[in-house]
PDB file of C-alpha atoms in Angstrom:
ATOM      1  CA  MET W   1     -18.774 -13.141  -1.203  1.00 75.00           C
ATOM      2  CA  ASN W   2     -20.583 -10.730  -2.972  1.00 91.00           C
ATOM      3  CA  LEU W   3     -18.930  -7.177  -1.941  1.00 97.00           C
ATOM      4  CA  THR W   4     -20.423  -3.780  -2.743  1.00 97.00           C
ATOM      5  CA  PHE W   5     -19.982  -0.345  -1.244  1.00 97.00           C
ATOM      6  CA  SER W   6     -22.660  -1.389   1.316  1.00 95.00           C
ATOM      7  CA  ASN W   7     -19.637  -3.467   3.126  1.00 96.00           C
ATOM      8  CA  ILE W   8     -17.572  -0.042   3.582  1.00 97.00           C
ATOM      9  CA  TYR W   9     -17.882   1.146   6.838  1.00 94.00           C
ATOM     10  CA  ASN W  10     -19.773   4.867   7.423  1.00 92.00           C
ATOM     11  CA  PRO W  11     -20.299   6.094  10.913  1.00 90.00           C
ATOM     12  CA  GLY W  12     -23.415   8.120   9.899  1.00 92.00           C
ATOM     13  CA  ILE W  13     -26.745   6.995  11.007  1.00 95.00           C
ATOM     14  CA  ILE W  14     -29.727   6.883   9.052  1.00 96.00           C
ATOM     15  CA  GLU W  15     -31.735  10.154   9.917  1.00 95.00           C
ATOM     16  CA  LYS W  16     -34.376  10.016   6.994  1.00 96.00           C
ATOM     17  CA  GLU W  17     -35.140   7.487   4.435  1.00 97.00           C
ATOM     18  CA  THR W  18     -37.421   7.356   1.508  1.00 97.00           C
ATOM     19  CA  ASN W  19     -37.570   5.136  -1.565  1.00 97.00           C
ATOM     20  CA  GLU W  20     -35.328   7.561  -3.417  1.00 98.00           C
ATOM     21  CA  PHE W  21     -32.424   8.209  -0.856  1.00 98.00           C
ATOM     22  CA  SER W  22     -31.049   7.922   2.574  1.00 98.00           C
ATOM     23  CA  HIS W  23     -29.951  10.826   4.746  1.00 98.00           C
ATOM     24  CA  LEU W  24     -27.097   9.959   6.870  1.00 98.00           C
ATOM     25  CA  ALA W  25     -25.838  12.108   9.788  1.00 97.00           C
ATOM     26  CA  PHE W  26     -22.862  11.823  12.141  1.00 94.00           C
ATOM     27  CA  MET W  27     -23.410  14.513  14.777  1.00 90.00           C
ATOM     28  CA  GLU W  28     -20.035  13.430  16.757  1.00 87.00           C
ATOM     29  CA  VAL W  29     -18.263  15.397  13.838  1.00 88.00           C
ATOM     30  CA  VAL W  30     -20.735  17.394  12.042  1.00 88.00           C
ATOM     31  CA  ASP W  31     -18.105  18.567   9.505  1.00 87.00           C
ATOM     32  CA  MET W  32     -17.259  15.054   8.499  1.00 90.00           C
ATOM     33  CA  TYR W  33     -18.166  15.108   4.795  1.00 93.00           C
ATOM     34  CA  ASP W  34     -18.022  11.169   4.711  1.00 92.00           C
ATOM     35  CA  GLY W  35     -20.583  10.987   7.639  1.00 94.00           C
ATOM     36  CA  ASN W  36     -23.147  13.685   6.760  1.00 96.00           C
ATOM     37  CA  PHE W  37     -24.734  13.253   3.202  1.00 98.00           C
ATOM     38  CA  ILE W  38     -27.369  11.861   0.755  1.00 98.00           C
ATOM     39  CA  LYS W  39     -26.914   8.426  -0.483  1.00 98.00           C
ATOM     40  CA  TRP W  40     -29.000   7.960  -3.636  1.00 99.00           C
ATOM     41  CA  LYS W  41     -30.888   4.261  -4.116  1.00 98.00           C
ATOM     42  CA  GLU W  42     -31.332   5.152  -7.635  1.00 98.00           C
ATOM     43  CA  MET W  43     -30.004   7.810 -10.100  1.00 98.00           C
ATOM     44  CA  PRO W  44     -32.376  11.029  -9.504  1.00 98.00           C
ATOM     45  CA  THR W  45     -33.978  13.274 -12.022  1.00 98.00           C
ATOM     46  CA  LEU W  46     -32.826  16.747 -11.932  1.00 98.00           C
ATOM     47  CA  GLU W  47     -36.021  17.997 -10.401  1.00 98.00           C
ATOM     48  CA  THR W  48     -35.556  15.434  -7.612  1.00 98.00           C
ATOM     49  CA  LEU W  49     -31.944  16.314  -6.909  1.00 98.00           C
ATOM     50  CA  LYS W  50     -32.879  19.962  -6.777  1.00 98.00           C
ATOM     51  CA  GLN W  51     -35.716  19.277  -4.173  1.00 98.00           C
ATOM     52  CA  VAL W  52     -33.421  17.244  -1.672  1.00 98.00           C
ATOM     53  CA  GLU W  53     -30.657  19.711  -2.365  1.00 98.00           C
ATOM     54  CA  THR W  54     -32.931  22.249  -0.839  1.00 97.00           C
ATOM     55  CA  TYR W  55     -34.013  20.042   2.060  1.00 98.00           C
ATOM     56  CA  MET W  56     -29.972  19.206   2.764  1.00 97.00           C
ATOM     57  CA  LYS W  57     -29.255  22.950   2.777  1.00 97.00           C
ATOM     58  CA  GLU W  58     -31.900  23.791   5.038  1.00 96.00           C
ATOM     59  CA  THR W  59     -31.116  20.901   7.386  1.00 96.00           C
ATOM     60  CA  HIS W  60     -27.470  21.548   7.452  1.00 97.00           C
ATOM     61  CA  LEU W  61     -27.592  25.262   7.825  1.00 95.00           C
ATOM     62  CA  ALA W  62     -29.859  25.048  10.752  1.00 94.00           C
ATOM     63  CA  ARG W  63     -27.093  22.802  12.408  1.00 92.00           C
ATOM     64  CA  GLY W  64     -24.292  24.996  11.529  1.00 91.00           C
ATOM     65  CA  GLN W  65     -23.053  22.748   8.986  1.00 92.00           C
ATOM     66  CA  LYS W  66     -21.575  24.324   5.778  1.00 92.00           C
ATOM     67  CA  HIS W  67     -21.583  21.268   2.925  1.00 95.00           C
ATOM     68  CA  VAL W  68     -23.887  19.199   0.890  1.00 98.00           C
ATOM     69  CA  LYS W  69     -22.856  16.084  -0.400  1.00 98.00           C
ATOM     70  CA  PHE W  70     -24.275  13.397  -2.399  1.00 99.00           C
ATOM     71  CA  VAL W  71     -23.349   9.651  -3.072  1.00 99.00           C
ATOM     72  CA  PHE W  72     -24.420   8.178  -6.411  1.00 99.00           C
ATOM     73  CA  PRO W  73     -25.529   4.424  -7.007  1.00 98.00           C
ATOM     74  CA  GLN W  74     -22.653   2.193  -7.150  1.00 98.00           C
ATOM     75  CA  ASP W  75     -21.132   1.539 -10.791  1.00 98.00           C
ATOM     76  CA  GLU W  76     -23.594   4.295 -12.543  1.00 98.00           C
ATOM     77  CA  LYS W  77     -22.117   7.329 -14.111  1.00 97.00           C
ATOM     78  CA  ILE W  78     -23.760  10.645 -13.426  1.00 98.00           C
ATOM     79  CA  PRO W  79     -26.091  11.754 -16.236  1.00 98.00           C
ATOM     80  CA  ASP W  80     -24.908  14.751 -18.233  1.00 98.00           C
ATOM     81  CA  VAL W  81     -27.755  16.778 -17.172  1.00 98.00           C
ATOM     82  CA  LEU W  82     -26.813  16.351 -13.622  1.00 99.00           C
ATOM     83  CA  VAL W  83     -23.068  16.878 -14.050  1.00 98.00           C
ATOM     84  CA  ALA W  84     -23.933  20.265 -15.966  1.00 99.00           C
ATOM     85  CA  TYR W  85     -26.259  21.237 -12.803  1.00 98.00           C
ATOM     86  CA  LEU W  86     -23.510  20.227 -10.299  1.00 98.00           C
ATOM     87  CA  THR W  87     -20.833  21.803 -12.128  1.00 98.00           C
ATOM     88  CA  GLU W  88     -22.654  25.081 -12.426  1.00 98.00           C
ATOM     89  CA  GLN W  89     -23.504  24.941  -8.709  1.00 97.00           C
ATOM     90  CA  GLN W  90     -19.871  24.540  -8.008  1.00 96.00           C
ATOM     91  CA  TYR W  91     -19.819  21.057  -6.651  1.00 98.00           C
ATOM     92  CA  ASP W  92     -16.522  19.208  -6.870  1.00 96.00           C
ATOM     93  CA  LEU W  93     -17.258  15.840  -8.525  1.00 97.00           C
ATOM     94  CA  GLY W  94     -15.214  12.880  -7.407  1.00 95.00           C
ATOM     95  CA  THR W  95     -15.131   8.944  -7.857  1.00 96.00           C
ATOM     96  CA  LEU W  96     -14.273   6.260  -4.967  1.00 96.00           C
ATOM     97  CA  GLU W  97     -12.999   2.741  -6.030  1.00 96.00           C
ATOM     98  CA  MET W  98     -13.136  -0.259  -4.221  1.00 96.00           C
ATOM     99  CA  TYR W  99     -10.954  -3.033  -3.716  1.00 96.00           C
ATOM    100  CA  ALA W 100     -10.437  -6.422  -1.994  1.00 97.00           C
ATOM    101  CA  VAL W 101      -7.938  -8.778  -1.336  1.00 97.00           C
ATOM    102  CA  LYS W 102      -7.507 -12.333   0.352  1.00 97.00           C
ATOM    103  CA  PRO W 103      -4.426 -12.241   2.602  1.00 96.00           C
ATOM    104  CA  LYS W 104      -2.868 -15.331   1.095  1.00 95.00           C
ATOM    105  CA  THR W 105      -3.002 -13.420  -2.239  1.00 94.00           C
ATOM    106  CA  PHE W 106      -1.358 -10.258  -1.053  1.00 94.00           C
ATOM    107  CA  SER W 107       2.161  -9.524  -2.654  1.00 90.00           C
ATOM    108  CA  ALA W 108       4.543  -6.835  -1.476  1.00 81.00           C
ATOM    109  CA  ASP W 109       8.247  -7.223  -1.137  1.00 77.00           C
ATOM    110  CA  VAL W 110       8.684  -5.052   1.882  1.00 79.00           C
ATOM    111  CA  ILE W 111      12.386  -4.033   3.322  1.00 82.00           C
ATOM    112  CA  CYS W 112      11.511  -1.636   5.925  1.00 88.00           C
ATOM    113  CA  SER W 113      12.574  -0.711   9.254  1.00 90.00           C
ATOM    114  CA  ALA W 114       9.501   0.387  10.690  1.00 95.00           C
ATOM    115  CA  LYS W 115       7.948  -1.226  13.567  1.00 96.00           C
ATOM    116  CA  ILE W 116       4.046  -1.766  13.117  1.00 97.00           C
ATOM    117  CA  GLN W 117       1.973  -2.415  16.367  1.00 97.00           C
ATOM    118  CA  PHE W 118      -1.542  -1.477  17.619  1.00 97.00           C
ATOM    119  CA  VAL W 119      -2.212   1.981  19.202  1.00 96.00           C
ATOM    120  CA  SER W 120      -1.527   1.625  23.024  1.00 93.00           C
ATOM    121  CA  GLU W 121      -1.779   4.372  25.900  1.00 93.00           C
ATOM    122  CA  GLU W 122       1.763   5.307  25.004  1.00 93.00           C
ATOM    123  CA  THR W 123       1.394   5.972  21.271  1.00 93.00           C
ATOM    124  CA  LEU W 124      -2.523   7.329  21.523  1.00 92.00           C
ATOM    125  CA  GLN W 125      -1.407  10.769  21.610  1.00 90.00           C
ATOM    126  CA  ALA W 126       1.223  10.522  18.775  1.00 91.00           C
ATOM    127  CA  TYR W 127      -1.061   8.688  16.718  1.00 92.00           C
ATOM    128  CA  SER W 128      -3.953  11.321  17.267  1.00 88.00           C
ATOM    129  CA  THR W 129      -1.695  14.146  16.176  1.00 88.00           C
ATOM    130  CA  ILE W 130      -0.491  12.706  13.109  1.00 86.00           C
ATOM    131  CA  GLN W 131      -4.104  12.144  12.125  1.00 86.00           C
ATOM    132  CA  TYR W 132      -4.587  15.801  13.058  1.00 84.00           C
ATOM    133  CA  GLU W 133      -1.990  17.080  10.846  1.00 81.00           C
ATOM    134  CA  GLU W 134      -3.508  14.935   7.987  1.00 82.00           C
ATOM    135  CA  ALA W 135      -7.111  16.170   8.733  1.00 82.00           C
ATOM    136  CA  LYS W 136      -6.354  19.869   8.579  1.00 80.00           C
ATOM    137  CA  GLN W 137      -6.473  19.838   4.854  1.00 78.00           C
ATOM    138  CA  TRP W 138     -10.201  19.830   5.462  1.00 75.00           C
ATOM    139  CA  GLY W 139     -10.179  22.606   8.005  1.00 77.00           C
ATOM    140  CA  GLU W 140      -9.219  23.089  11.558  1.00 80.00           C
ATOM    141  CA  SER W 141     -12.716  22.693  13.005  1.00 79.00           C
ATOM    142  CA  TYR W 142     -12.860  19.186  11.249  1.00 80.00           C
ATOM    143  CA  ALA W 143      -9.333  18.244  12.372  1.00 80.00           C
ATOM    144  CA  LEU W 144      -9.941  18.954  16.104  1.00 82.00           C
ATOM    145  CA  SER W 145     -13.400  17.136  16.085  1.00 80.00           C
ATOM    146  CA  LYS W 146     -11.655  14.108  14.354  1.00 83.00           C
ATOM    147  CA  HIS W 147      -9.048  14.171  16.958  1.00 80.00           C
ATOM    148  CA  GLU W 148     -11.438  13.875  19.911  1.00 82.00           C
ATOM    149  CA  MET W 149     -13.291  11.224  17.996  1.00 84.00           C
ATOM    150  CA  LEU W 150      -9.891   9.166  17.404  1.00 85.00           C
ATOM    151  CA  LYS W 151      -9.559   9.204  21.109  1.00 85.00           C
ATOM    152  CA  LYS W 152     -13.324   7.923  21.701  1.00 84.00           C
ATOM    153  CA  ASP W 153     -12.324   5.122  19.208  1.00 84.00           C
ATOM    154  CA  PHE W 154      -9.653   3.962  21.292  1.00 87.00           C
ATOM    155  CA  ARG W 155     -11.749   4.260  24.389  1.00 87.00           C
ATOM    156  CA  ASP W 156     -14.543   2.228  23.357  1.00 80.00           C
ATOM    157  CA  LYS W 157     -12.510  -0.056  20.971  1.00 85.00           C
ATOM    158  CA  ARG W 158     -14.805   0.845  17.896  1.00 82.00           C
ATOM    159  CA  LYS W 159     -11.799   0.097  15.357  1.00 92.00           C
ATOM    160  CA  GLN W 160      -8.469  -1.553  15.432  1.00 96.00           C
ATOM    161  CA  GLN W 161      -5.852   1.553  15.377  1.00 96.00           C
ATOM    162  CA  ILE W 162      -2.454   0.713  14.203  1.00 97.00           C
ATOM    163  CA  VAL W 163       0.721   2.705  13.807  1.00 97.00           C
ATOM    164  CA  ALA W 164       4.219   2.780  12.187  1.00 97.00           C
ATOM    165  CA  ILE W 165       7.100   3.577  14.504  1.00 97.00           C
ATOM    166  CA  ILE W 166      10.575   4.472  13.127  1.00 96.00           C
ATOM    167  CA  ASP W 167      13.272   5.669  16.043  1.00 94.00           C
ATOM    168  CA  GLY W 168      10.347   6.042  18.387  1.00 92.00           C
ATOM    169  CA  GLN W 169       8.517   8.472  16.328  1.00 94.00           C
ATOM    170  CA  VAL W 170       5.028   7.454  14.926  1.00 95.00           C
ATOM    171  CA  VAL W 171       5.225   8.069  11.024  1.00 95.00           C
ATOM    172  CA  GLY W 172       2.104   6.179   9.683  1.00 94.00           C
ATOM    173  CA  SER W 173      -1.142   4.676  10.756  1.00 95.00           C
ATOM    174  CA  THR W 174      -4.523   3.032   9.802  1.00 95.00           C
ATOM    175  CA  ASP W 175      -7.896   1.972  11.181  1.00 95.00           C
ATOM    176  CA  VAL W 176      -9.257  -1.485  10.662  1.00 97.00           C
ATOM    177  CA  ILE W 177     -12.981  -1.918  10.873  1.00 96.00           C
ATOM    178  CA  VAL W 178     -13.348  -5.627  11.693  1.00 96.00           C
ATOM    179  CA  ARG W 179     -16.832  -7.598  10.662  1.00 95.00           C
ATOM    180  CA  ASP W 180     -17.628 -11.121  10.166  1.00 93.00           C
ATOM    181  CA  GLN W 181     -16.224 -11.691   6.894  1.00 96.00           C
ATOM    182  CA  THR W 182     -14.283  -8.499   6.336  1.00 97.00           C
ATOM    183  CA  ALA W 183     -11.432  -6.391   7.639  1.00 97.00           C
ATOM    184  CA  GLU W 184     -11.569  -2.752   6.237  1.00 98.00           C
ATOM    185  CA  ILE W 185      -8.279  -0.719   6.057  1.00 97.00           C
ATOM    186  CA  ASP W 186      -9.485   2.928   6.705  1.00 94.00           C
ATOM    187  CA  ASN W 187      -7.242   6.111   6.433  1.00 89.00           C
ATOM    188  CA  LEU W 188      -4.081   4.711   5.553  1.00 92.00           C
ATOM    189  CA  PHE W 189      -1.598   7.402   6.041  1.00 90.00           C
ATOM    190  CA  VAL W 190       2.267   7.831   6.189  1.00 93.00           C
ATOM    191  CA  LEU W 191       4.019  11.331   6.825  1.00 92.00           C
ATOM    192  CA  PRO W 192       5.011  12.920   3.675  1.00 90.00           C
ATOM    193  CA  SER W 193       8.714  12.651   4.829  1.00 91.00           C
ATOM    194  CA  PHE W 194       8.419   9.109   5.276  1.00 92.00           C
ATOM    195  CA  GLN W 195       6.620   8.027   2.118  1.00 90.00           C
ATOM    196  CA  ARG W 196       7.980   5.857  -0.718  1.00 88.00           C
ATOM    197  CA  GLN W 197       9.694   3.694   1.970  1.00 90.00           C
ATOM    198  CA  GLY W 198       7.422   0.624   2.107  1.00 91.00           C
ATOM    199  CA  ILE W 199       5.802   1.814   5.238  1.00 94.00           C
ATOM    200  CA  GLY W 200       2.291   1.750   3.835  1.00 92.00           C
ATOM    201  CA  SER W 201       3.079  -1.743   2.655  1.00 93.00           C
ATOM    202  CA  LYS W 202       4.153  -2.981   5.791  1.00 95.00           C
ATOM    203  CA  ILE W 203       1.150  -1.818   7.533  1.00 96.00           C
ATOM    204  CA  GLN W 204      -1.072  -3.690   5.196  1.00 96.00           C
ATOM    205  CA  GLN W 205       1.176  -6.920   5.801  1.00 95.00           C
ATOM    206  CA  PHE W 206       0.672  -6.224   9.668  1.00 96.00           C
ATOM    207  CA  VAL W 207      -3.241  -6.215   8.906  1.00 97.00           C
ATOM    208  CA  MET W 208      -3.260  -9.361   6.653  1.00 96.00           C
ATOM    209  CA  LYS W 209      -1.326 -11.169   9.199  1.00 95.00           C
ATOM    210  CA  HIS W 210      -3.906 -10.555  11.870  1.00 97.00           C
ATOM    211  CA  HIS W 211      -6.927 -11.120   9.577  1.00 97.00           C
ATOM    212  CA  GLU W 212      -5.849 -14.334   7.354  1.00 96.00           C
ATOM    213  CA  GLU W 213      -9.210 -15.698   7.239  1.00 95.00           C
ATOM    214  CA  LYS W 214     -11.050 -12.280   6.192  1.00 97.00           C
ATOM    215  CA  THR W 215     -11.239 -10.634   2.985  1.00 98.00           C
ATOM    216  CA  ILE W 216      -9.464  -7.382   3.238  1.00 98.00           C
ATOM    217  CA  ILE W 217     -11.341  -4.335   1.784  1.00 98.00           C
ATOM    218  CA  LEU W 218     -10.576  -0.667   1.097  1.00 96.00           C
ATOM    219  CA  VAL W 219     -11.481   2.289  -1.101  1.00 95.00           C
ATOM    220  CA  ALA W 220      -9.466   4.600  -2.817  1.00 90.00           C
ATOM    221  CA  ASP W 221      -9.767   8.072  -4.602  1.00 87.00           C
ATOM    222  CA  GLY W 222     -10.402   7.564  -8.353  1.00 80.00           C
ATOM    223  CA  GLU W 223      -7.897  10.102  -9.063  1.00 76.00           C
ATOM    224  CA  ASP W 224      -5.190   9.088  -6.893  1.00 72.00           C
ATOM    225  CA  THR W 225      -2.109   6.810  -7.791  1.00 65.00           C
ATOM    226  CA  PRO W 226      -2.238   4.471  -4.734  1.00 72.00           C
ATOM    227  CA  LYS W 227      -4.974   2.403  -6.467  1.00 76.00           C
ATOM    228  CA  ASP W 228      -2.292   1.444  -9.112  1.00 80.00           C
ATOM    229  CA  MET W 229      -0.264  -0.071  -5.879  1.00 84.00           C
ATOM    230  CA  TYR W 230      -3.092  -2.043  -4.680  1.00 89.00           C
ATOM    231  CA  VAL W 231      -3.581  -3.888  -8.029  1.00 88.00           C
ATOM    232  CA  LYS W 232      -0.088  -4.918  -8.129  1.00 89.00           C
ATOM    233  CA  GLN W 233      -0.263  -6.095  -4.571  1.00 92.00           C
ATOM    234  CA  GLY W 234      -2.949  -8.498  -5.535  1.00 94.00           C
ATOM    235  CA  TYR W 235      -6.283  -6.289  -4.688  1.00 95.00           C
ATOM    236  CA  ARG W 236      -8.987  -6.851  -7.221  1.00 95.00           C
ATOM    237  CA  PHE W 237     -11.309  -4.055  -8.447  1.00 95.00           C
ATOM    238  CA  ILE W 238     -14.896  -4.231  -6.907  1.00 97.00           C
ATOM    239  CA  GLY W 239     -16.721  -1.426  -8.417  1.00 97.00           C
ATOM    240  CA  PHE W 240     -16.842   2.729  -8.297  1.00 97.00           C
ATOM    241  CA  GLN W 241     -19.063   5.126  -6.853  1.00 98.00           C
ATOM    242  CA  TYR W 242     -19.392   9.093  -7.782  1.00 98.00           C
ATOM    243  CA  ASN W 243     -20.024  11.735  -5.254  1.00 98.00           C
ATOM    244  CA  ALA W 244     -20.622  15.431  -5.546  1.00 98.00           C
ATOM    245  CA  LEU W 245     -19.685  17.998  -2.829  1.00 97.00           C
ATOM    246  CA  LYS W 246     -20.166  21.567  -2.114  1.00 97.00           C
ATOM    247  CA  THR W 247     -18.729  23.252   0.673  1.00 93.00           C
ATOM    248  CA  ASP W 248     -19.301  26.680   2.316  1.00 87.00           C
ATOM    249  CA  ILE W 249     -23.076  26.829   1.489  1.00 90.00           C
ATOM    250  CA  GLU W 250     -25.114  29.577   2.268  1.00 83.00           C
TER     251      GLU W 250
END
């Protein structure tokens, strides 16, 4: 199976499409950067980027959205001329890396007392709450909208939602997006006071057990240390993708 970033789930719906880019929008959570952005089909020239930037600013500001995000083609570095402009305009540049593993080759020695289970009516509120706490770093409005979105995900069964519980407390969670050949681990999160106890690995083991015949995929921030853990666990590197984000636009 030839995996690319196109296999990664995105809630956004294509609102406008040209030969050069796709504009994705997710009006359920307008502050979700990963659902409302421009995805370049090919690396733009500086002139083209500026033109599309103007379009995106006007569109987002008319809707009360305060950000512009660009996602660049997979495995292509941003040309220096674009980096210079984006930096001058105070965009934050970042990289995502994609990884994949077959459950049979997943390797993790886990000694952990956490109980892993699918979210139920009894654990939904606690699951939503820790996700809310994690999301607050991107703003209160986004955190509240995401809080409601997760409840809708549960009601509509849009994703598999999983929690880790210790002594009756939900201390970690993840979502799994299941497709024909893949199961994507998304938003894997453990409360800071419970990290480095193997909880994240045990959550992954639970996913592997329930999707033995699929390829497990995920994305990691190119700057984060967890990606090194994924390699040790048997994940293979698929590719990288640069992005640029500017918030508080006017």
